[in-house]
Tab-separated table of C-alpha atoms in Angstrom:
chain	number	residue	atom	x	y	z
A	1	MET	CA	-0.172	0.034	0.119
A	2	THR	CA	0.969	3.610	-0.553
A	3	LEU	CA	0.358	6.833	1.233
A	4	MET	CA	-0.518	9.688	-1.160
A	5	MET	CA	-1.990	13.000	-0.971
A	6	SER	CA	-3.117	15.570	-3.510
A	7	GLY	CA	-4.211	19.343	-2.369
A	8	LEU	CA	-4.644	22.536	-3.450
A	9	ASP	CA	-4.104	25.771	-1.316
A	10	CYS	CA	-4.200	29.593	-1.071
A	11	HIS	CA	-0.428	29.709	-2.406
A	12	ARG	CA	-1.309	27.936	-5.616
A	13	ALA	CA	-5.066	28.357	-6.354
A	14	PRO	CA	-7.247	31.424	-6.355
A	15	LEU	CA	-10.241	31.588	-4.007
A	16	ASP	CA	-12.658	31.216	-7.090
A	17	GLN	CA	-11.015	27.901	-7.608
A	18	ARG	CA	-10.636	26.690	-3.819
A	19	GLN	CA	-14.217	27.288	-3.374
A	20	ARG	CA	-15.307	24.807	-5.894
A	21	LEU	CA	-13.699	22.192	-3.817
A	22	ALA	CA	-14.803	23.594	-0.223
A	23	PHE	CA	-16.669	20.872	1.788
A	24	SER	CA	-19.074	21.330	4.241
A	25	GLN	CA	-19.269	18.411	7.139
A	26	SER	CA	-22.121	16.772	5.646
A	27	LEU	CA	-20.834	17.060	2.091
A	28	ALA	CA	-17.397	15.608	3.510
A	29	GLU	CA	-19.018	12.713	5.241
A	30	GLU	CA	-20.893	11.873	1.837
A	31	PHE	CA	-17.742	12.055	0.077
A	32	LEU	CA	-15.486	9.971	2.336
A	33	ARG	CA	-18.082	7.100	2.388
A	34	TRP	CA	-18.131	7.236	-1.351
A	35	LEU	CA	-14.472	7.307	-1.919
A	36	HIS	CA	-13.868	4.601	0.750
A	37	ALA	CA	-15.880	2.338	-1.534
A	38	GLN	CA	-13.571	2.788	-4.702
A	39	PRO	CA	-11.328	0.112	-5.723
A	40	GLY	CA	-7.769	0.461	-3.828
A	41	VAL	CA	-8.711	2.705	-1.361
A	42	GLU	CA	-7.940	1.292	2.132
A	43	GLY	CA	-8.421	4.415	4.044
A	44	CYS	CA	-9.086	8.239	3.299
A	45	VAL	CA	-9.065	11.633	5.194
A	46	LEU	CA	-10.329	14.791	3.695
A	47	LEU	CA	-8.612	18.182	5.145
A	48	SER	CA	-10.958	21.134	3.934
A	49	THR	CA	-10.449	24.535	5.222
A	50	CYS	CA	-10.504	28.078	4.148
A	51	ASN	CA	-7.055	27.947	2.802
A	52	ARG	CA	-6.769	24.550	1.302
A	53	THR	CA	-8.357	21.125	0.330
A	54	GLU	CA	-6.095	17.999	0.922
A	55	LEU	CA	-6.956	14.317	0.137
A	56	TYR	CA	-5.004	11.744	1.835
A	57	ILE	CA	-5.232	8.136	0.666
A	58	ASN	CA	-3.613	5.002	1.890
A	59	GLY	CA	-3.951	1.952	-0.754
A	60	SER	CA	-3.370	1.373	-4.323
A	61	ALA	CA	-5.752	3.642	-5.856
A	62	GLU	CA	-5.286	6.151	-8.523
A	63	THR	CA	-4.123	9.738	-8.095
A	64	PRO	CA	-6.020	11.562	-5.136
A	65	TRP	CA	-6.815	14.643	-7.072
A	66	ARG	CA	-8.650	12.704	-9.843
A	67	LEU	CA	-10.900	11.117	-7.084
A	68	LEU	CA	-11.432	14.506	-5.644
A	69	CYS	CA	-12.633	16.083	-8.590
A	70	ARG	CA	-14.686	13.072	-9.490
A	71	GLY	CA	-16.169	12.827	-6.195
A	72	ALA	CA	-17.120	16.663	-6.525
A	73	GLY	CA	-18.472	16.674	-10.054
A	74	ILE	CA	-15.884	18.903	-11.471
A	75	PRO	CA	-14.133	18.120	-14.573
A	76	GLU	CA	-10.448	17.180	-14.089
A	77	ARG	CA	-9.029	19.165	-16.656
A	78	GLU	CA	-10.226	22.290	-15.265
A	79	MET	CA	-8.570	21.955	-11.783
A	80	GLU	CA	-5.467	19.687	-12.646
A	81	SER	CA	-2.767	22.619	-12.973
A	82	TYR	CA	-3.851	23.788	-9.396
A	83	PHE	CA	-2.864	20.433	-7.597
A	84	THR	CA	0.343	19.138	-6.101
A	85	THR	CA	0.534	15.316	-5.330
A	86	ARG	CA	2.875	13.873	-2.874
A	87	CYS	CA	3.539	10.322	-1.943
A	88	GLY	CA	5.163	8.258	0.883
A	89	MET	CA	6.950	10.160	3.693
A	90	ASP	CA	6.817	13.246	1.561
A	91	ALA	CA	3.108	13.298	2.019
A	92	ALA	CA	3.554	12.686	5.758
A	93	ARG	CA	6.015	15.473	5.896
A	94	HIS	CA	3.802	17.886	4.254
A	95	LEU	CA	0.838	17.254	6.809
A	96	MET	CA	3.249	17.529	9.644
A	97	GLU	CA	4.184	21.074	8.543
A	98	VAL	CA	0.596	21.746	7.637
A	99	SER	CA	-0.451	21.195	10.938
A	100	CYS	CA	2.500	23.410	12.588
A	101	GLY	CA	1.183	26.338	10.605
A	102	LEU	CA	4.156	26.400	8.237
A	103	HIS	CA	2.136	26.459	5.103
A	104	SER	CA	-0.565	28.932	6.367
A	105	GLN	CA	-1.147	32.483	5.033
A	106	ILE	CA	-0.245	33.232	8.618
A	107	LEU	CA	2.778	31.500	10.030
A	108	GLY	CA	1.957	29.417	13.163
A	109	GLU	CA	-1.857	29.893	12.779
A	110	ASP	CA	-3.373	28.038	15.545
A	111	GLN	CA	-6.834	27.181	14.065
A	112	ILE	CA	-5.172	24.476	11.615
A	113	ILE	CA	-4.671	22.214	14.480
A	114	THR	CA	-8.330	22.017	15.097
A	115	GLN	CA	-9.059	21.650	11.729
A	116	VAL	CA	-6.538	18.826	11.246
A	117	ARG	CA	-7.834	17.019	14.395
A	118	LYS	CA	-11.543	17.514	13.110
A	119	ALA	CA	-10.592	15.899	9.683
A	120	MET	CA	-9.136	12.921	11.298
A	121	GLU	CA	-12.132	12.509	13.912
A	122	LEU	CA	-14.601	12.695	10.916
A	123	ALA	CA	-12.833	10.227	8.915
A	124	GLN	CA	-12.787	7.718	11.970
A	125	GLU	CA	-16.571	8.480	12.633
A	126	VAL	CA	-17.552	7.462	9.194
A	127	LYS	CA	-14.839	4.604	9.401
A	128	THR	CA	-12.648	5.752	6.483
A	129	ALA	CA	-9.443	6.121	8.470
A	130	ASP	CA	-7.296	3.161	8.409
A	131	PRO	CA	-4.422	2.777	11.078
A	132	THR	CA	-1.715	4.333	9.041
A	133	LEU	CA	-3.991	7.694	8.546
A	134	SER	CA	-5.007	7.604	12.025
A	135	ALA	CA	-1.484	7.360	13.096
A	136	LEU	CA	-0.271	10.098	10.669
A	137	PHE	CA	-2.905	12.557	11.726
A	138	ARG	CA	-2.367	12.037	15.558
A	139	GLY	CA	1.212	12.673	14.937
A	140	ALA	CA	0.359	15.961	12.948
A	141	VAL	CA	-2.178	17.005	15.523
A	142	THR	CA	0.834	16.532	18.206
A	143	ALA	CA	3.316	18.492	15.734
A	144	GLY	CA	0.753	21.288	15.779
A	145	LYS	CA	0.291	21.449	19.385
A	146	ARG	CA	4.047	21.210	20.063
A	147	ALA	CA	4.422	24.245	17.623
A	148	ARG	CA	1.756	26.354	19.379
A	149	THR	CA	3.407	25.945	22.721
A	150	GLU	CA	7.119	25.457	22.277
A	151	VAL	CA	7.546	28.212	19.485
A	152	SER	CA	7.004	31.659	20.424
A	153	VAL	CA	5.572	33.591	17.301
A	154	SER	CA	6.434	37.311	17.346
A	155	ARG	CA	3.197	38.472	16.208
A	156	GLY	CA	1.329	37.263	19.280
A	157	ASN	CA	-1.629	34.475	18.676
A	158	PRO	CA	-1.808	34.414	14.881
A	159	SER	CA	-5.068	33.569	13.156
A	160	MET	CA	-7.202	35.076	10.342
A	161	GLY	CA	-9.406	36.444	13.049
A	162	SER	CA	-6.383	38.469	14.455
A	163	ARG	CA	-5.606	39.471	10.701
A	164	CYS	CA	-9.138	40.446	10.021
A	165	ARG	CA	-9.066	42.753	13.391
A	166	ASP	CA	-5.572	44.375	12.037
A	167	VAL	CA	-7.264	45.162	8.701
A	168	LEU	CA	-10.321	46.575	10.057
A	169	ASN	CA	-8.323	48.687	12.356
A	170	ARG	CA	-6.375	49.838	9.630
A	171	GLU	CA	-9.230	50.706	7.393
A	172	LEU	CA	-11.241	52.392	10.055
A	173	GLY	CA	-8.551	54.283	11.711
A	174	THR	CA	-9.322	52.621	14.996
A	175	LEU	CA	-11.705	50.212	16.575
A	176	GLU	CA	-12.501	51.946	19.512
A	177	GLY	CA	-16.318	52.730	19.534
A	178	LYS	CA	-16.740	51.249	15.984
A	179	ARG	CA	-20.009	49.440	15.576
A	180	ILE	CA	-19.353	46.045	13.556
A	181	LEU	CA	-21.810	43.112	12.640
A	182	VAL	CA	-20.434	39.726	12.423
A	183	ILE	CA	-22.466	37.218	10.640
A	184	GLY	CA	-21.994	33.701	11.893
A	185	ASN	CA	-21.469	32.320	15.198
A	186	GLY	CA	-19.150	29.245	14.561
A	187	GLN	CA	-15.623	28.986	15.650
A	188	MET	CA	-14.251	31.677	13.077
A	189	GLY	CA	-17.202	33.926	13.769
A	190	ARG	CA	-16.803	33.796	17.597
A	191	LEU	CA	-13.150	34.417	17.429
A	192	ALA	CA	-13.558	37.368	15.158
A	193	ALA	CA	-16.103	38.798	17.330
A	194	GLN	CA	-14.259	38.460	20.704
A	195	LEU	CA	-11.108	39.913	19.239
A	196	LEU	CA	-12.806	43.122	17.734
A	197	GLN	CA	-14.784	43.517	20.934
A	198	GLN	CA	-11.541	43.227	23.100
A	199	ALA	CA	-10.245	46.101	20.746
A	200	GLY	CA	-12.777	48.350	21.653
A	201	ALA	CA	-15.298	47.670	19.098
A	202	SER	CA	-19.174	47.428	19.609
A	203	VAL	CA	-20.057	44.037	18.071
A	204	SER	CA	-23.268	42.496	17.144
A	205	VAL	CA	-23.474	38.818	16.422
A	206	THR	CA	-26.129	37.128	14.500
A	207	LEU	CA	-27.820	34.010	15.767
A	208	ARG	CA	-30.180	31.766	13.716
A	209	THR	CA	-31.652	30.227	16.965
A	210	TYR	CA	-30.971	30.790	20.759
A	211	ARG	CA	-30.802	27.892	23.177
A	212	HIS	CA	-30.044	28.734	26.622
A	213	GLY	CA	-27.053	27.003	27.767
A	214	GLU	CA	-26.048	25.793	24.186
A	215	THR	CA	-25.493	28.800	22.247
A	216	VAL	CA	-22.244	30.502	23.025
A	217	VAL	CA	-21.872	34.283	22.505
A	218	PRO	CA	-18.844	36.141	23.007
A	219	SER	CA	-18.649	38.345	26.007
A	220	GLY	CA	-19.886	41.784	25.895
A	221	CYS	CA	-21.431	41.254	22.189
A	222	ARG	CA	-24.862	42.062	21.332
A	223	THR	CA	-27.086	39.623	19.372
A	224	VAL	CA	-29.080	39.916	16.111
A	225	ASN	CA	-31.533	37.513	14.559
A	226	TYR	CA	-29.683	36.391	11.227
A	227	GLU	CA	-33.008	37.064	9.421
A	228	ASP	CA	-32.599	40.894	10.261
A	229	ARG	CA	-28.988	41.023	9.123
A	230	VAL	CA	-29.771	43.498	6.315
A	231	THR	CA	-31.591	45.819	8.601
A	232	ALA	CA	-28.912	45.631	11.269
A	233	LEU	CA	-26.318	46.722	8.748
A	234	GLU	CA	-27.823	50.273	8.878
A	235	ASN	CA	-24.909	52.557	10.222
A	236	MET	CA	-22.448	49.983	10.836
A	237	ASP	CA	-19.139	50.799	10.467
A	238	ALA	CA	-17.891	47.149	9.211
A	239	LEU	CA	-19.366	43.804	8.417
A	240	VAL	CA	-17.623	40.696	8.873
A	241	SER	CA	-19.127	37.180	7.854
A	242	ALA	CA	-17.900	33.751	8.676
A	243	THR	CA	-20.500	31.053	8.191
A	244	THR	CA	-20.657	27.756	6.602
A	245	SER	CA	-23.557	28.484	4.187
A	246	PRO	CA	-23.507	27.261	0.783
A	247	HIS	CA	-25.268	30.718	-0.482
A	248	TYR	CA	-24.611	34.339	0.267
A	249	THR	CA	-25.158	35.973	3.393
A	250	LEU	CA	-25.209	39.287	1.790
A	251	THR	CA	-26.038	40.020	-1.957
A	252	ALA	CA	-25.306	43.367	-3.799
A	253	GLU	CA	-28.979	43.546	-4.160
A	254	GLN	CA	-29.625	43.335	-0.345
A	255	LEU	CA	-26.698	45.884	0.244
A	256	ARG	CA	-28.414	48.271	-1.890
A	257	GLN	CA	-31.327	48.470	0.260
A	258	VAL	CA	-29.038	49.706	3.161
A	259	GLN	CA	-28.852	53.544	3.182
A	260	ASN	CA	-25.927	53.918	5.256
A	261	PRO	CA	-23.978	50.818	4.566
A	262	PRO	CA	-20.702	49.774	6.243
A	263	ARG	CA	-17.604	51.248	4.999
A	264	VAL	CA	-15.675	47.967	4.776
A	265	ALA	CA	-16.705	44.225	4.714
A	266	VAL	CA	-14.523	41.132	5.451
A	267	ASP	CA	-15.437	37.703	4.291
A	268	LEU	CA	-13.851	34.814	6.239
A	269	ALA	CA	-15.767	32.014	4.517
A	270	VAL	CA	-14.861	29.582	1.848
A	271	PRO	CA	-17.148	29.309	-0.147
A	272	ARG	CA	-17.742	33.210	-0.090
A	273	ASP	CA	-20.346	34.617	2.149
A	274	ILE	CA	-20.501	37.928	0.601
A	275	ASP	CA	-21.499	38.510	-3.146
A	276	PRO	CA	-18.220	39.703	-4.736
A	277	ALA	CA	-20.456	42.219	-6.517
A	278	CYS	CA	-20.709	44.021	-3.352
A	279	ALA	CA	-17.329	45.145	-3.896
A	280	ASP	CA	-18.731	47.846	-6.255
A	281	ILE	CA	-20.683	49.429	-3.489
A	282	ILE	CA	-18.168	49.004	-0.437
A	283	LEU	CA	-14.406	48.043	0.245
A	284	CYS	CA	-14.381	43.980	0.597
A	285	TYR	CA	-11.694	41.851	1.804
A	286	ASP	CA	-11.837	38.098	1.340
A	287	THR	CA	-9.255	35.379	2.752
A	288	ASP	CA	-6.862	36.029	0.107
A	289	SER	CA	-6.873	39.870	0.017
A	290	LEU	CA	-6.492	39.756	3.943
A	291	GLY	CA	-3.021	39.063	3.197
A	292	SER	CA	-0.403	37.233	5.236
A	293	ALA	CA	1.340	38.691	8.378
A	294	GLY	CA	4.796	38.053	7.148
A	295	PRO	CA	6.912	34.768	6.442
A	296	GLY	CA	8.257	34.516	10.014
A	297	SER	CA	11.769	34.809	11.409
A	298	PRO	CA	14.538	32.256	10.409
A	299	GLU	CA	14.291	31.082	14.163
A	300	GLU	CA	10.558	30.467	13.980
A	301	LEU	CA	10.751	28.579	10.855
A	302	GLU	CA	13.674	26.434	12.048
A	303	ALA	CA	12.193	25.607	15.301
A	304	MET	CA	8.630	24.658	13.609
A	305	GLY	CA	10.480	22.659	11.011
A	306	ALA	CA	12.356	20.496	13.675
A	307	ILE	CA	9.036	19.828	15.383
A	308	ALA	CA	7.451	18.621	12.164
A	309	ALA	CA	10.711	16.599	11.358
A	310	GLN	CA	10.789	14.952	15.048
A	311	GLU	CA	6.845	14.019	14.756
A	312	LEU	CA	7.678	12.522	11.279
A	313	GLU	CA	10.414	10.340	12.560
A	314	ARG	CA	8.035	9.128	15.050
A	315	PHE	CA	5.310	8.201	12.528
A	316	ALA	CA	8.171	6.602	10.414
A	317	GLN	CA	9.085	4.441	13.480
A	318	TRP	CA	5.526	3.487	14.019
A	319	GLN	CA	5.398	2.264	10.492
A	320	LYS	CA	8.545	0.069	10.974
A	321	ARG	CA	7.021	-1.547	14.059
A	322	GLN	CA	3.774	-2.138	11.874
A	323	LYS	CA	5.945	-3.823	9.099
A	324	ILE	CA	7.653	-6.070	11.673
A	325	ALA	CA	4.374	-7.297	13.188
A	326	LYS	CA	3.151	-7.953	9.668
A	327	LYS	CA	6.236	-9.801	8.677
A	328	ALA	CA	4.981	-13.399	9.112
A	329	PRO	CA	1.402	-14.657	8.827
A	330	LYS	CA	-0.343	-16.272	11.909
A	331	PHE	CA	-0.209	-20.108	12.087
A	332	PRO	CA	-3.541	-21.769	11.735
A	333	LEU	CA	-3.528	-23.799	15.070
A	334	PHE	CA	-6.898	-25.661	15.981
A	335	VAL	CA	-7.531	-25.865	19.570
A	336	ASP	CA	-9.705	-27.680	22.015
A	337	LEU	CA	-11.897	-24.903	23.905
A	338	THR	CA	-14.154	-27.280	25.509
A	339	GLY	CA	-14.760	-26.323	29.025
A	340	LYS	CA	-11.901	-23.712	28.914
A	341	LYS	CA	-12.502	-20.099	29.909
A	342	VAL	CA	-12.563	-17.330	27.291
A	343	VAL	CA	-12.780	-13.550	28.479
A	344	LEU	CA	-14.458	-11.549	25.907
A	345	VAL	CA	-14.297	-7.640	26.806
A	346	GLY	CA	-17.089	-5.879	25.119
A	347	GLY	CA	-20.876	-6.047	24.285
A	348	GLY	CA	-21.437	-4.339	20.992
A	349	THR	CA	-22.054	-5.645	17.463
A	350	ILE	CA	-18.711	-7.092	16.870
A	351	ALA	CA	-18.320	-8.535	20.350
A	352	SER	CA	-21.864	-10.394	19.720
A	353	ARG	CA	-20.579	-11.834	16.805
A	354	ARG	CA	-17.562	-13.124	18.579
A	355	ILE	CA	-20.056	-14.553	20.941
A	356	ALA	CA	-22.210	-16.236	18.639
A	357	THR	CA	-19.004	-18.109	16.923
A	358	LEU	CA	-17.496	-19.119	20.423
A	359	ARG	CA	-20.796	-20.718	21.602
A	360	LEU	CA	-20.247	-23.650	18.958
A	361	PHE	CA	-16.926	-24.787	20.663
A	362	GLY	CA	-18.083	-25.679	24.292
A	363	CYS	CA	-16.034	-22.997	25.780
A	364	GLU	CA	-17.048	-21.215	29.045
A	365	ILE	CA	-17.645	-17.578	27.694
A	366	GLU	CA	-17.107	-14.753	30.327
A	367	VAL	CA	-18.233	-11.334	29.047
A	368	ILE	CA	-17.129	-7.897	30.551
A	369	ALA	CA	-19.172	-5.299	29.544
A	370	PRO	CA	-21.820	-2.690	30.842
A	371	GLU	CA	-24.151	-3.552	28.005
A	372	LEU	CA	-24.547	-6.378	25.741
A	373	LYS	CA	-26.466	-6.640	22.391
A	374	CYS	CA	-26.783	-10.435	22.248
A	375	SER	CA	-28.668	-12.859	24.810
A	376	PRO	CA	-26.890	-13.280	27.924
A	377	GLU	CA	-28.307	-16.854	28.049
A	378	GLY	CA	-25.340	-19.426	28.772
A	379	LEU	CA	-22.998	-16.443	29.479
A	380	CYS	CA	-21.203	-15.411	32.502
A	381	TRP	CA	-21.981	-11.818	32.022
A	382	LYS	CA	-19.946	-9.140	34.437
A	383	ARG	CA	-22.087	-5.926	33.724
A	384	ARG	CA	-19.440	-3.395	34.362
A	385	LYS	CA	-16.335	-1.974	32.762
A	386	TYR	CA	-13.109	-3.924	32.463
A	387	ALA	CA	-10.751	-3.921	35.230
A	388	PRO	CA	-7.263	-5.319	36.225
A	389	GLY	CA	-7.279	-8.823	37.095
A	390	ASP	CA	-10.299	-9.572	34.797
A	391	LEU	CA	-8.479	-11.912	32.714
A	392	LYS	CA	-7.184	-14.303	35.529
A	393	GLY	CA	-7.573	-17.963	34.413
A	394	ALA	CA	-8.497	-17.325	30.963
A	395	TYR	CA	-7.396	-19.668	28.099
A	396	LEU	CA	-8.174	-17.010	25.685
A	397	ALA	CA	-8.821	-13.100	25.612
A	398	ILE	CA	-10.587	-10.949	23.179
A	399	ALA	CA	-11.029	-7.295	23.070
A	400	ALA	CA	-13.944	-5.787	21.080
A	401	THR	CA	-14.779	-2.542	22.756
A	402	SER	CA	-15.225	0.905	21.123
A	403	SER	CA	-12.538	2.083	23.095
A	404	ARG	CA	-8.729	2.038	21.858
A	405	GLU	CA	-7.583	2.721	25.383
A	406	VAL	CA	-9.414	-0.488	26.958
A	407	ASN	CA	-8.558	-2.674	24.047
A	408	HIS	CA	-4.877	-1.793	24.415
A	409	GLN	CA	-5.198	-2.454	28.017
A	410	VAL	CA	-6.372	-5.909	27.580
A	411	CYS	CA	-3.712	-6.515	25.043
A	412	LEU	CA	-1.035	-5.337	27.806
A	413	ASP	CA	-2.577	-7.590	30.382
A	414	ALA	CA	-3.036	-10.520	28.035
A	415	GLY	CA	0.789	-10.065	27.465
A	416	GLU	CA	1.881	-10.253	31.035
A	417	LEU	CA	-0.177	-13.214	31.820
A	418	GLY	CA	0.906	-15.157	28.490
A	419	ILE	CA	-2.546	-15.375	27.207
A	420	PRO	CA	-3.316	-15.383	23.421
A	421	VAL	CA	-5.099	-12.211	22.859
A	422	SER	CA	-7.481	-10.973	19.722
A	423	VAL	CA	-7.686	-7.194	19.368
A	424	ALA	CA	-10.519	-6.154	17.012
A	425	ASP	CA	-9.424	-2.558	16.239
A	426	CYS	CA	-5.491	-3.269	16.068
A	427	GLU	CA	-4.177	-6.252	14.036
A	428	GLY	CA	-0.472	-5.435	15.528
A	429	GLU	CA	-1.784	-6.053	19.013
A	430	CYS	CA	-3.120	-9.739	17.860
A	431	THR	CA	-1.323	-12.761	19.080
A	432	PHE	CA	-4.200	-14.434	17.033
A	433	TYR	CA	-6.686	-13.462	14.705
A	434	PHE	CA	-10.339	-14.388	15.285
A	435	PRO	CA	-11.388	-16.317	11.989
A	436	ALA	CA	-14.485	-16.546	9.987
A	437	ILE	CA	-15.654	-19.920	10.724
A	438	CYS	CA	-16.653	-22.553	8.003
A	439	THR	CA	-18.105	-25.714	8.845
A	440	GLY	CA	-19.164	-29.090	7.138
A	441	GLU	CA	-19.865	-32.723	8.106
A	442	ASN	CA	-16.839	-33.377	10.208
A	443	LEU	CA	-15.090	-30.425	8.834
A	444	ILE	CA	-14.053	-26.955	9.802
A	445	ALA	CA	-12.182	-24.315	8.318
A	446	GLY	CA	-11.082	-20.726	9.622
A	447	VAL	CA	-10.551	-17.910	7.518
A	448	VAL	CA	-8.467	-14.732	8.286
A	449	SER	CA	-6.828	-11.785	6.176
A	450	GLY	CA	-4.153	-10.277	8.241
A	451	GLY	CA	-6.811	-8.397	10.236
A	452	LYS	CA	-7.702	-6.028	7.361
A	453	ASP	CA	-9.967	-6.895	4.381
A	454	HIS	CA	-12.835	-8.100	6.288
A	455	HIS	CA	-15.013	-7.992	3.122
A	456	ARG	CA	-12.673	-10.138	1.317
A	457	THR	CA	-12.507	-12.532	4.315
A	458	ALA	CA	-16.471	-12.610	4.393
A	459	ARG	CA	-16.428	-13.705	0.667
A	460	ALA	CA	-13.814	-16.116	1.005
A	461	ALA	CA	-15.576	-17.700	3.717
A	462	GLN	CA	-18.794	-17.649	1.687
A	463	ALA	CA	-17.130	-19.553	-1.003
A	464	ILE	CA	-15.420	-22.246	1.380
A	465	ARG	CA	-18.766	-22.982	3.060
A	466	ARG	CA	-20.228	-23.703	-0.430
A	467	THR	CA	-17.726	-26.232	-1.099
A	468	LEU	CA	-17.968	-27.872	2.329
A	469	GLU	CA	-21.788	-28.108	1.417
A	470	GLU	CA	-20.970	-29.881	-1.697
A	471	LEU	CA	-18.684	-32.334	-0.002
A	472	GLU	CA	-21.443	-33.418	2.426
């Protein structure tokens, strides 16, 4: 398998082209599911921000940018020149540097850390992040956090929000007492509103709905119903818009209805929130025209680069360990489980499948889980969380919870006791693979695929079962 990435960003593609490949969360979920079903795609993660869209793939698929265009319904020939493609450790190095803020418009921009983390979490939620991409993105988040805490950037807390504040301060002469409307109460909108209010501006923030205890409004800011945003623009000094809306939050036609419109508007959204035609009426900035805060000092660049290199080396070492773990296949040893104790930690769908299989072999099944999806009949069910000592006396151990931490602890405890263990979410921690079972008259076969390609395993098991049936 090969790690690959293709991406376009603010340094190579103008905003008009970047916004064609900007994904909302719902669109990103749909795209990732579609992509994961494509031939050769073992894992995929999509990083989509105001400044970049990057697709990371692990597998043997075709070039990521082609899949990205195809999934977005955009002709490949129109976008090819804007993409950069990297493979292997070059792709991994790039993500480490991106997360450190080395490729942002503003050096050390701290929002990119959150964006990288959320990209990983979304892929894990829709089950498209394989172990390699999960490890890579975890390392990138760590690199970003280290860069944020270990490197002192001379411009304070760098972000698009702070750049917006600085530009408005320059255009208005001062922010003290200036009236500013911020459309959008997401992460970027709240940050911009907070920074402007702290600089002395009188800030109003739009809300679509207000739920007490759920909606967070920056301290000191007023609120305006989103539907009243055009009316609220009257006598404002400036407008900032930062939503994820697929439509304009302000059109030129709406702006012409305002008798005393703002002097300047800043659009922090991609795709754009503010109709470009508004630039014929008032001064408008978008994420590109805001510009950068400078390239950074040689010391800052060197320190961030060193952090990215260190986390890249850790990822490389992780990959080496995985290759060693996968060097030899598991030997298919058939054992008698009659009367022997098998401890299974977990009670969800995967655990229930394991239990159904184990019931065939006469073993004593002890299940440790707060909840259980299958019938507890015939089981010793300890209705609680896993605790140290729970593997005592076990012949086999199986970890099949939704918690990586718990599964890993079961692996460690089994290793200390010398008990064979199967870990559902990490093949590298398995000392045996739990097989798909195929039975016939006085015949039994088990099928595994190195803990990875479960669909292929299922197809093979079906074929073997048909063969065994024909032999009866």
